[in-house]
Coordinates of C-alpha atoms in Angstrom, one line a residue:
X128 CA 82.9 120.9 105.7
X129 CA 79.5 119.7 104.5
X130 CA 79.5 121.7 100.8
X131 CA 80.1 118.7 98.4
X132 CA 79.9 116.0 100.7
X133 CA 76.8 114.7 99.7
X134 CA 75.5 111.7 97.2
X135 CA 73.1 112.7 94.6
X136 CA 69.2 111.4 95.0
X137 CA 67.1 111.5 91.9
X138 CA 64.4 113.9 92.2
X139 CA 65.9 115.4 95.4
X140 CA 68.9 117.3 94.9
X141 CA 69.4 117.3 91.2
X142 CA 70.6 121.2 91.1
X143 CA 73.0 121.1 93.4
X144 CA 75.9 123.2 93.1
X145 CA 79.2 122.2 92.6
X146 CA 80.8 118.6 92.4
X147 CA 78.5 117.0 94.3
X148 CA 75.2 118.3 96.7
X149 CA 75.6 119.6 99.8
X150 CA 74.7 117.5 103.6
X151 CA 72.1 119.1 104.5
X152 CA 68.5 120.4 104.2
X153 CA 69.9 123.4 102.1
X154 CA 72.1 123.5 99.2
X155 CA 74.7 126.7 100.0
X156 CA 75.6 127.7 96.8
X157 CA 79.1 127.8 97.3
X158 CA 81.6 126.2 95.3
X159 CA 84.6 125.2 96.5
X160 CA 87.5 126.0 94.3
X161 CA 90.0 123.4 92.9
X162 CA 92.8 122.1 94.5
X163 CA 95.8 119.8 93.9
X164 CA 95.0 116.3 95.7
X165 CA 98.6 114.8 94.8
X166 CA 101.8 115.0 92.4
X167 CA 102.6 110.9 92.2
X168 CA 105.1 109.2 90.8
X169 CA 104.3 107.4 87.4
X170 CA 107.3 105.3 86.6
X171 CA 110.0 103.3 88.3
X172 CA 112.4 105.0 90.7
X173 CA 115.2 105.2 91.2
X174 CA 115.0 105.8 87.4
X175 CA 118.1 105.7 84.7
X176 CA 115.5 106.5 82.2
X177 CA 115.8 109.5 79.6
X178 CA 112.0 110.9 80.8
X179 CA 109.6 110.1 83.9
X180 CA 106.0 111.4 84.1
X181 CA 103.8 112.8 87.4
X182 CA 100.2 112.0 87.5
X183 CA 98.9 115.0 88.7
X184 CA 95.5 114.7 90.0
X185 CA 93.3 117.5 90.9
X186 CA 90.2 117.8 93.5
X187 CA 87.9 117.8 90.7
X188 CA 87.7 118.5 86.8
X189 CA 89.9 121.1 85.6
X190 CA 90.8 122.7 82.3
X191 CA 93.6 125.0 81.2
X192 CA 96.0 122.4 82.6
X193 CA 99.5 123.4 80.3
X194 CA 103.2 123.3 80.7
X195 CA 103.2 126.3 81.5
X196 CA 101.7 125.7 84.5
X197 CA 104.6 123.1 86.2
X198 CA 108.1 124.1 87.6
X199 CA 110.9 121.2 88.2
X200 CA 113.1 121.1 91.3
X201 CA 116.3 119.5 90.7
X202 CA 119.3 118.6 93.2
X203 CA 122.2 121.3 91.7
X204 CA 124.1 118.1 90.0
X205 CA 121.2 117.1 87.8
X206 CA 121.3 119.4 84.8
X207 CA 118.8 120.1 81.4
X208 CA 115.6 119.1 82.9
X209 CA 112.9 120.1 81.1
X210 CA 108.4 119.4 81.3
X211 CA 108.2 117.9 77.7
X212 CA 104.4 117.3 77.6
X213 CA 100.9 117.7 79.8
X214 CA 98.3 115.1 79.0
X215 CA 95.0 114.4 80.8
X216 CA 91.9 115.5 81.4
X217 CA 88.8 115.9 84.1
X218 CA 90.6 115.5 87.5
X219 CA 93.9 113.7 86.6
X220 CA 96.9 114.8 84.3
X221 CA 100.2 113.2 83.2
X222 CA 103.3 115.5 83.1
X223 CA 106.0 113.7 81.4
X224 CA 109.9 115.1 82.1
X225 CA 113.2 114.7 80.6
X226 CA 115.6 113.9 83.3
X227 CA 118.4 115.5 81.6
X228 CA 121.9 114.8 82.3
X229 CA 124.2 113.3 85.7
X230 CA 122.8 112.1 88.8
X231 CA 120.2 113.6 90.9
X232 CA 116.9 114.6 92.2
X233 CA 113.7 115.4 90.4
X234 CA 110.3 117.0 91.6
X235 CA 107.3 118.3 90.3
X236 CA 105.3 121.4 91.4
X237 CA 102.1 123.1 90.1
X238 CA 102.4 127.0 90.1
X239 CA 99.2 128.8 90.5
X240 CA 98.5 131.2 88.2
X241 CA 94.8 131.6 87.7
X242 CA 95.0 129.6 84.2
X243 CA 93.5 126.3 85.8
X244 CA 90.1 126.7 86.3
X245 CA 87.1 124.3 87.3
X246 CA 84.0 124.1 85.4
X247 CA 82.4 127.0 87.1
X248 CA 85.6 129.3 85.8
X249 CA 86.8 128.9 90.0
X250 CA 90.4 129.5 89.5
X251 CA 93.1 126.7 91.5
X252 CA 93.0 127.8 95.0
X253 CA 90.5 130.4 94.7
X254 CA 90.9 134.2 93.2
X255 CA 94.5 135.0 93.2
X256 CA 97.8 133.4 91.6
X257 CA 99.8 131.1 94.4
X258 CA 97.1 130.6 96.9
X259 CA 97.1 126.9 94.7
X260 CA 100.6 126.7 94.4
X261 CA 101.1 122.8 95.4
X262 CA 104.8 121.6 96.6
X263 CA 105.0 118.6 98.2
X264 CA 104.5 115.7 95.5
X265 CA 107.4 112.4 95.3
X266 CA 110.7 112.7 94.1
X267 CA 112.8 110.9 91.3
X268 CA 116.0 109.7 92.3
X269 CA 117.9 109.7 88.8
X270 CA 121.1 107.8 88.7
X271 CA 122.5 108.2 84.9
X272 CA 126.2 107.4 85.6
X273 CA 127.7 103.8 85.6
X274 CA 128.8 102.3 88.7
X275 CA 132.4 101.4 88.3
X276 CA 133.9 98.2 90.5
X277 CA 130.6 96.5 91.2
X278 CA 131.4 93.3 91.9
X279 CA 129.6 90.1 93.6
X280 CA 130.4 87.4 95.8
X281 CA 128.9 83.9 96.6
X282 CA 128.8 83.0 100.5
X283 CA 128.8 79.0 101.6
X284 CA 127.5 78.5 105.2
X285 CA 129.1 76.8 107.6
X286 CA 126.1 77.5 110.2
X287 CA 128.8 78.8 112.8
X288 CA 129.6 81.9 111.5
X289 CA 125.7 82.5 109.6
X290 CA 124.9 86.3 109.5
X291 CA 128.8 87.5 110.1
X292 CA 131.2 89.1 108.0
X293 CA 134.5 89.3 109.4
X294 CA 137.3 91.8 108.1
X295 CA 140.9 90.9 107.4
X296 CA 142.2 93.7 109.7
X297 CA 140.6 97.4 111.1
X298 CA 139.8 99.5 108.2
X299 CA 140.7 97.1 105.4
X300 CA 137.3 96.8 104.1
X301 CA 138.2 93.5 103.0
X302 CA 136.6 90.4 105.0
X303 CA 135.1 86.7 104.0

């Protein structure tokens, strides 16, 4: 828990090891390998719009960050979604999506496959595709069709009845 944890003091720890020096007496050498921090929305949601982006941000600076490297989870109604571009660079990226068609959910997750490494060549997770594999990030909600029969009303108060909507009859689902 101490590798990295440390601040840097001129003339002290200048070779450190890693991201930052080590608490300690000792530097340990070891270099923790990179790991996704989050998967965060970028944009508004819910979200009507024809693409979304993820900021994707990493545990430190990475390279080798592609499209390639992303899968979308979608509810089964949302259809032709597809990672259009990967942007970024150091510790944070923006993944940009295209929402496709109908109404529906949209994720992001990073696939570990060895190609995103830290500046010491310390693949995603550590030696191994899918020990990096990340999962969890926010969801889209994405509502392309057109509510039909929205309509709005105006209330006056009469102080009595504040707070209360009354129906005409059981199950009418019509009231003032």
């Amino acid at each position: 828990p101490n590798v990295d944890r440390a601040v840097v003091i001129p003339g002290i720890n200048d070779d450190f090891k890693g991201n930052a020096p080590d608490v300690g007496a000792y530097e340990s050498g070891f270099d923790l390998p990179p790991v996704v921090v989050s998967v965060m929305r970028a944009d508004a949601n819910p979200t009507n719009a024809a693409s979304v982006s993820f900021k994707v941000s990493f545990s430190e600076p990475v390279s080798g960050v592609d499209a390639n490297d992303f899968t979308l989870v979608t509810s089964v109604s949302l259809s032709g979604t597809s990672v259009t571009n990967v942007g970024g660079s150091d510790n944070v990226y923006v993944v940009s999506v295209n929402t496709g068609s109908q109404d529906g959910t949209i994720s992001l997750n990073v696939k570990d496959d060895d190609s995103i490494v830290d500046v010491a060549g310390n693949p995603l997770g550590g030696a191994g595709p899918d020990n990096g594999n990340f999962t969890s990030g926010e969801i889209y909600t994405v509502i392309k069709s057109t509510p039909i029969n929205i309509s709005t009303a105006v209330f006056t108060s009469n102080k009595t009845n504040d707070g209360w909507v009354i129906e005409s009859s059981e199950y009418s689902d019509q009231g003032g």
